[in-house]
XYZ file of C-alpha atoms in Angstrom:
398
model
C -30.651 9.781 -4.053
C -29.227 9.550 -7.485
C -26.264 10.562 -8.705
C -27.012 13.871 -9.950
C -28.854 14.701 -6.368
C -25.324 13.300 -5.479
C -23.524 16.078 -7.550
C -25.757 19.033 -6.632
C -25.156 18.072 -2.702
C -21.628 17.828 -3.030
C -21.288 21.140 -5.365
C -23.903 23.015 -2.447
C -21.853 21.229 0.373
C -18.461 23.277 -1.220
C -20.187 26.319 -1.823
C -21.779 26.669 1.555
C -18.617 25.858 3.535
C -16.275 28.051 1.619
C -14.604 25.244 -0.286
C -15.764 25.290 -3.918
C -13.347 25.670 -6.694
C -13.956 28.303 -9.967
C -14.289 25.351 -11.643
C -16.748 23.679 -9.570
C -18.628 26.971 -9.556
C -18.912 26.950 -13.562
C -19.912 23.523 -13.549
C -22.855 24.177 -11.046
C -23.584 27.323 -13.463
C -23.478 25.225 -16.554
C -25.681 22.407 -14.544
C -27.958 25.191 -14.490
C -28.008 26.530 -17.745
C -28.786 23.467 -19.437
C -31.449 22.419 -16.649
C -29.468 19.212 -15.548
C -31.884 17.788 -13.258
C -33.080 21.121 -11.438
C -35.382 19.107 -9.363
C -32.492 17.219 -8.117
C -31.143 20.529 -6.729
C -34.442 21.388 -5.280
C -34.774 18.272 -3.808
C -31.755 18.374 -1.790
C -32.668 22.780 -0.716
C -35.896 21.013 0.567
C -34.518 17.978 2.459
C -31.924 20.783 3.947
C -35.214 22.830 4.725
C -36.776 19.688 6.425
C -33.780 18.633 8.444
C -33.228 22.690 9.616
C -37.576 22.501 10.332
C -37.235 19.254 12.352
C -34.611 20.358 14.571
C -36.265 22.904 16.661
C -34.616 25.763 14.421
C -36.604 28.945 14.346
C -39.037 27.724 16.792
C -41.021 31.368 16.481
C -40.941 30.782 12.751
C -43.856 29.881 10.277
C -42.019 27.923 8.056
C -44.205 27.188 5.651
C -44.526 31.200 5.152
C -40.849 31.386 5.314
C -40.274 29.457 2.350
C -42.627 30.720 0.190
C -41.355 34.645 0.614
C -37.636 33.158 0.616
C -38.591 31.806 -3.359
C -40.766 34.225 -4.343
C -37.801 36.126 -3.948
C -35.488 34.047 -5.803
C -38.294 34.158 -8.637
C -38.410 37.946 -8.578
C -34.608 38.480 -8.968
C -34.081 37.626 -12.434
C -36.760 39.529 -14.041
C -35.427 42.788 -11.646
C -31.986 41.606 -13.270
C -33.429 41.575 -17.061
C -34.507 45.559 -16.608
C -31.387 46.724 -15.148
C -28.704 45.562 -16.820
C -28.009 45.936 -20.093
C -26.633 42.772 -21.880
C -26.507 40.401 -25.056
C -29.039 38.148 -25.101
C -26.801 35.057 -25.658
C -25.791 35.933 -22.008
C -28.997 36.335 -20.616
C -29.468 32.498 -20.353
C -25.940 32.089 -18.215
C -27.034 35.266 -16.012
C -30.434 34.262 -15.002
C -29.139 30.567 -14.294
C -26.020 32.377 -11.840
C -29.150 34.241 -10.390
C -31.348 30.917 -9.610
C -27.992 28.944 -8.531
C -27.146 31.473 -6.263
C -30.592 32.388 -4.577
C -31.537 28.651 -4.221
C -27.916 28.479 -2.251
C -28.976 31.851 -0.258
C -32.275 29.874 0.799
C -29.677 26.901 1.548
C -27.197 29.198 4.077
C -30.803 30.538 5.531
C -31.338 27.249 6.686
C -27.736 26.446 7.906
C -27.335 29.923 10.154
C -30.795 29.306 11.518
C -30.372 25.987 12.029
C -27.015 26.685 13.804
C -28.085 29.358 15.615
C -30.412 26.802 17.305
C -27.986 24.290 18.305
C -24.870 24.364 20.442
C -21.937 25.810 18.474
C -18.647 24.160 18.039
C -17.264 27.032 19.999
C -19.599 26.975 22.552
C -19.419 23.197 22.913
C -15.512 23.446 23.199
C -15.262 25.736 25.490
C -17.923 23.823 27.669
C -14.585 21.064 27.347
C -12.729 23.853 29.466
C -11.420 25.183 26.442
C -9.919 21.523 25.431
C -9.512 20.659 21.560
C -7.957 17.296 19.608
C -4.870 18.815 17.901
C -3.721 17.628 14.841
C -0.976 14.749 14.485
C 2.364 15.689 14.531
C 6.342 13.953 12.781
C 7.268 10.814 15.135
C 7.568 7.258 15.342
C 9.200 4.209 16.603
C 12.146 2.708 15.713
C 12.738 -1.229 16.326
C 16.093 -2.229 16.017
C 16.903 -5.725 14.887
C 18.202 -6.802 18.618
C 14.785 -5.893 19.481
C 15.129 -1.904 21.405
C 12.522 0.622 20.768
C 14.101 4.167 20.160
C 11.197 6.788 20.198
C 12.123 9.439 17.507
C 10.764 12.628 17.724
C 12.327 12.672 21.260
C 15.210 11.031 20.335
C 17.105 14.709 19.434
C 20.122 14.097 16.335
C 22.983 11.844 15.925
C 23.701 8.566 15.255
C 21.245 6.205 17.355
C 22.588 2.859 16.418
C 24.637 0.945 13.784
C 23.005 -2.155 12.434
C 24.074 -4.310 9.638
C 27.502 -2.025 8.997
C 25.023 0.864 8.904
C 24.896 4.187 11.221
C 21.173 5.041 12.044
C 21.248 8.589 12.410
C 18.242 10.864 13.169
C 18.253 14.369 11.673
C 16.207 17.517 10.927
C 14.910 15.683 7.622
C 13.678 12.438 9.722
C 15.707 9.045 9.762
C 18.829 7.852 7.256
C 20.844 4.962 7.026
C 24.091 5.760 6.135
C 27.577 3.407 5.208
C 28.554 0.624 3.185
C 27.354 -2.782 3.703
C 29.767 -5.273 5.227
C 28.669 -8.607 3.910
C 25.301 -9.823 2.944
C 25.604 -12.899 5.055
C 23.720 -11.596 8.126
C 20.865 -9.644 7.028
C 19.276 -7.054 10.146
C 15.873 -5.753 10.089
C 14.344 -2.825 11.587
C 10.958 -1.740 11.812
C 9.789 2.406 11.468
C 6.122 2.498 13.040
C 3.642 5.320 13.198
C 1.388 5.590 16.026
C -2.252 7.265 15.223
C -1.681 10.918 15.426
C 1.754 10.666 13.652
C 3.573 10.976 10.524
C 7.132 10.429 9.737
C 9.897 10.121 6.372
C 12.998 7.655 6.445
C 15.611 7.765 4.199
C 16.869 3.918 3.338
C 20.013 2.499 3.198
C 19.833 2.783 -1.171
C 18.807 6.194 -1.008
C 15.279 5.703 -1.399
C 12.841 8.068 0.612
C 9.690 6.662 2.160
C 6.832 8.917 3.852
C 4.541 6.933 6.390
C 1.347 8.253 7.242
C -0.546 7.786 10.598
C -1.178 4.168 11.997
C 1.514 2.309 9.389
C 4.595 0.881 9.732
C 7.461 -0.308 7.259
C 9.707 -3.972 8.206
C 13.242 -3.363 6.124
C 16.618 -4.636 6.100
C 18.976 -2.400 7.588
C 21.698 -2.938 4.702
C 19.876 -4.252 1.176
C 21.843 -7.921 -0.145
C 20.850 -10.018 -2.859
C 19.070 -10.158 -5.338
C 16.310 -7.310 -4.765
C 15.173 -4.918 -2.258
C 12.264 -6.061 -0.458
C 10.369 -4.067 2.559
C 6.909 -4.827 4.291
C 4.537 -2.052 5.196
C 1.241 -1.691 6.648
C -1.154 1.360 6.502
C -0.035 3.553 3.933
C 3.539 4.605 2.349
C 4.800 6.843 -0.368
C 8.236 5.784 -1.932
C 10.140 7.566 -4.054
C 12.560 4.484 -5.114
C 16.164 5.241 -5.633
C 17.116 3.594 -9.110
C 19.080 0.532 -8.926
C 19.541 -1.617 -12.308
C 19.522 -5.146 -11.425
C 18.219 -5.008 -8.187
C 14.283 -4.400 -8.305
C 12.638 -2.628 -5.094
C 9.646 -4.981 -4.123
C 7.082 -3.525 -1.523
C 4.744 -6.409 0.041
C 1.562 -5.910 1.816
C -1.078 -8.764 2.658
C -0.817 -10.902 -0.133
C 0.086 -8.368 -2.521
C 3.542 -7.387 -4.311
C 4.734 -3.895 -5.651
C 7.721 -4.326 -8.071
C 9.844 -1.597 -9.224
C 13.100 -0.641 -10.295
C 12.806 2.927 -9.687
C 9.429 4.912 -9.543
C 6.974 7.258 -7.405
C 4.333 5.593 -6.085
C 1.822 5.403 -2.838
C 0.377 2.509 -1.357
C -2.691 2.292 1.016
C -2.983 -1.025 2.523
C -5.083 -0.133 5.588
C -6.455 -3.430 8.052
C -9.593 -1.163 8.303
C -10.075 -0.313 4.504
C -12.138 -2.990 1.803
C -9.432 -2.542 -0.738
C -5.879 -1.395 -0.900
C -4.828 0.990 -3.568
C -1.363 0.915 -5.538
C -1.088 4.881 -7.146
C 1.693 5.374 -9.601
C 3.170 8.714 -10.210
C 6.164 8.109 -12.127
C 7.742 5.303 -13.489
C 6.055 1.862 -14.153
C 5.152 -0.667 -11.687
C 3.979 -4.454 -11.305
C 0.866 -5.158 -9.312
C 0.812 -9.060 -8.443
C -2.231 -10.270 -5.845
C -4.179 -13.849 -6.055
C -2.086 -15.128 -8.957
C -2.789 -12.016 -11.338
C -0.868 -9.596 -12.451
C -1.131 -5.801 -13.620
C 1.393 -3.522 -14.550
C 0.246 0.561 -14.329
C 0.847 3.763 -16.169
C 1.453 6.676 -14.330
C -1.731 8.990 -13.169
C -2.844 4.950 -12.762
C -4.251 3.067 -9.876
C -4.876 -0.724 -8.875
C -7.454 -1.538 -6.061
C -6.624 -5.016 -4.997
C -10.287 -6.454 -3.109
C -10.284 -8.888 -0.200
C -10.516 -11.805 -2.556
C -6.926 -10.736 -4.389
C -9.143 -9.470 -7.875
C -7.054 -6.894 -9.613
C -9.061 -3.668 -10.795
C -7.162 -0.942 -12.404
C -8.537 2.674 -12.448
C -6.755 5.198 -15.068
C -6.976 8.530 -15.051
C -6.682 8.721 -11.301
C -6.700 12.179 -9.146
C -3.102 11.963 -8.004
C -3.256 15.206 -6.429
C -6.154 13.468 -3.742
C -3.957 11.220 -3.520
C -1.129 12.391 -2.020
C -3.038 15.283 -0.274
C -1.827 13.103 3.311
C 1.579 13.489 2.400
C 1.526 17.321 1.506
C -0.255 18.344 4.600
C -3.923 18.014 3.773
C -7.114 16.207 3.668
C -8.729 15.738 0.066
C -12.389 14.635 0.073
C -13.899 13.826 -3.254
C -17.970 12.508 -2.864
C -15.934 10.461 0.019
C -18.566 8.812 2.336
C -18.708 9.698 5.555
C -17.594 6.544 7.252
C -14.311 6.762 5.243
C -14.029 10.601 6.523
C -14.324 9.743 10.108
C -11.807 6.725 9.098
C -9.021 9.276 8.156
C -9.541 11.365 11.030
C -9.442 8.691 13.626
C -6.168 7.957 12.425
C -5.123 11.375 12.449
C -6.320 13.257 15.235
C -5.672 9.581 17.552
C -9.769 9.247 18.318
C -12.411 7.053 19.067
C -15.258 7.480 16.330
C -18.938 6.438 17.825
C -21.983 6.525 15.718
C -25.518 7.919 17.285
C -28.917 7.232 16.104
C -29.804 6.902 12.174
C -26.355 8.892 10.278
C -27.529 10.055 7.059
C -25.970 8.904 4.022
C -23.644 11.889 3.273
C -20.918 12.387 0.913
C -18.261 14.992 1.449
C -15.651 17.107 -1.206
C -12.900 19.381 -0.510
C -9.184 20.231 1.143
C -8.972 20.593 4.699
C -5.501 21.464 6.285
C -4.325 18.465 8.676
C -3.369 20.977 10.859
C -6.633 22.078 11.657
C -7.766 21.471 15.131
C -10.477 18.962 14.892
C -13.350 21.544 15.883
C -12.597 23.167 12.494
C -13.174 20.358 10.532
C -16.092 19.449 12.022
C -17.499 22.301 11.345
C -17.014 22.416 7.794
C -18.097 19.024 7.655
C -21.019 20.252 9.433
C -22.277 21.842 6.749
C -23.569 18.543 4.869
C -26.159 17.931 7.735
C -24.224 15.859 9.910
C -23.495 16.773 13.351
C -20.717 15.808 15.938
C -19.631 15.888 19.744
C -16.398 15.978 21.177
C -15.889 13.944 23.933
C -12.270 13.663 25.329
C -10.578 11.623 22.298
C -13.830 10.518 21.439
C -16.181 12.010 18.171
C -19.491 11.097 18.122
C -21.763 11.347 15.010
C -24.810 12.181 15.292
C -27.993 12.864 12.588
């Protein structure tokens, strides 16, 4: 598949589940219009008519016969267009090409509802579960104090929970703050904040800057900051919004690499599970330093650090997809399937399983994280890729 069989699957994937922007719209109209590889787009209509002929769908069916009235009547619409509405003719062109889009993605639903109607719906499949469904994560995490006790805290109701290193660790509405003046440097305490899968949580440090943690991460940091700079340790993935502090640079570390700030809005994704781990800036500047190299990015800017330590900086980053964990949704963007099922593992706290021969699929879009998992599934569905829940399990199937 190339990559503009790539962009008319993604565009058809959006359109058919209810997810395609205006803009995405006019650029599927303009693809169109100036016949940007319309065999690529009827390449992927007849692999979807394939897959849908395949699978049982429509078993009463002649297919073959099906087709051919289904774009005979895509063929006759334009003309039937041409006679009835009166236009200029430099908007002919656009209007016949919205026709063609639009009836080629009419033939494309025909095949999704009859292939659907075939197999088990997600509803019918859940309720099979005894009307059981994965819910979506939820605020909590774990809180290791420096003597070594484990406070749970989204049971852990509000108040002060401890005081380490001249600091009162209180738990409120907003998540977890450290509040008070340091003591003395001498005796530096660390705690550790920890997301489980299926969990998200904010902290509030002892210098006033706020960190988000998404699901499966964790952040190692000194209770009171002394010295020379601010350092913390994280895992997974973390947005900071760094308190300024001249003199005293915040420094993030993750697996060999280093984050250095003064004061700045940035995410990190340093996932065990992912090839590379991604340094996004928002605001501010920042110093990327990994296998002896060094790179220093520009807001709307993005280093992807590799298992070796090489340094890659893309600019002109989507910052919105980004941070779409942090502000309550998933952002897919010709993401691969494998990645998909990555994010939702660590989300909805599942098993992922692969059956038989998974097609290579590539998926755009916003979901809500607080969808149930059935309903994204079944917008994912809509790319030719099927699933089954099992318990905390998801299995993928062709």
């Amino acid at each position: 598949m190339n990559d503009q069989e790539h962009k008319w699957e993604l565009l058809c994937s959006r359109y058919l589940s209810g997810t395609i922007s205006r803009e995405e719209l006019d650029e599927m109209l303009r693809m169109a219009e100036h016949g940007d590889d319309l065999p690529g787009l009827s390449a992927v209509m007849r692999r979807n008519w394939d897959d849908a002929k395949q699978s049982g769908a429509g078993s009463h069916l002649d297919w073959n016969d099906k087709y051919r009235q289904l774009m005979e009547e895509a063929e006759a619409i334009s003309p039937a267009i041409r006679r009835q509405t009166p236009i200029r003719r430099h908007s002919w062109k656009r209007l016949a090409a919205a026709a063609a889009v639009l009836l080629v993605l009419g033939v494309a639903a025909w095949i999704f509802i009859s292939r659907r109607s075939a197999d088990q719906s997600y509803a019918q499949h859940i309720a099979t579960q005894s009307g059981r469904d994965i819910l979506p994560g939820t605020n909590g995490a774990i809180l290791t104090l420096g003597n070594g006790d484990r406070i749970v805290l989204d049971s852990a109701g509000t108040g002060t929970l401890a005081v380490q290193g001249g600091m009162a660790v209180i738990q409120g509405s907003g998540g977890l703050r450290y509040d008070g003046k340091e003591k003395n440097g001498k005796d530096v305490v660390f705690n550790t904040v920890q997301t489980p899968r299926g969990k998200q949580f904010r902290l509030l440090l002892a210098d006033g800057t706020a960190v988000w943690l998404n699901a499966a991460s964790s952040i190692r940091f000194p209770a009171a900051f002394a010295g020379a700079e601010r350092r913390v340790e994280i895992s997974g993935e973390a947005y900071f919004e760094v308190a300024k502090q001249e003199g005293m640079p915040f420094v993030v570390m993750s697996r060999g690499m280093e984050v250095r700030v003064l004061g700045t809005h940035f995410n990190v994704q340093a996932y065990e599970d992912e090839a590379a781990m991604e340094t996004t800036l928002l605001e501010g500047s920042v110093e990327i330093s990994a296998g002896g190299q060094q790179r220093r990015l520009r807001p709307g800017e993005q280093s992807i650090v590799n298992g070796e330590g090489e340094i890659k900086v893309q600019h002109e980053v989507n910052t919105d997809a980004v941070m779409a964990w942090k502000n309550g949704y998933f952002s897919f963007d010709q993401t691969s399937l494998y990645a998909v099922m990555r994010q939702l593992a660590r989300w909805y706290d599942v098993e992922i399983e692969y059956e038989g021969r998974i097609p290579d699929r590539r998926f755009g879009g916003d979901i809500s994280r607080n969808s149930k998992a059935s309903e994204v599934l079944r917008i994912l569905e809509a790319s030719n890729v099927h699933f089954r829940i099992e318990d905390k399990k998801i299995i993928v199937m062709p």
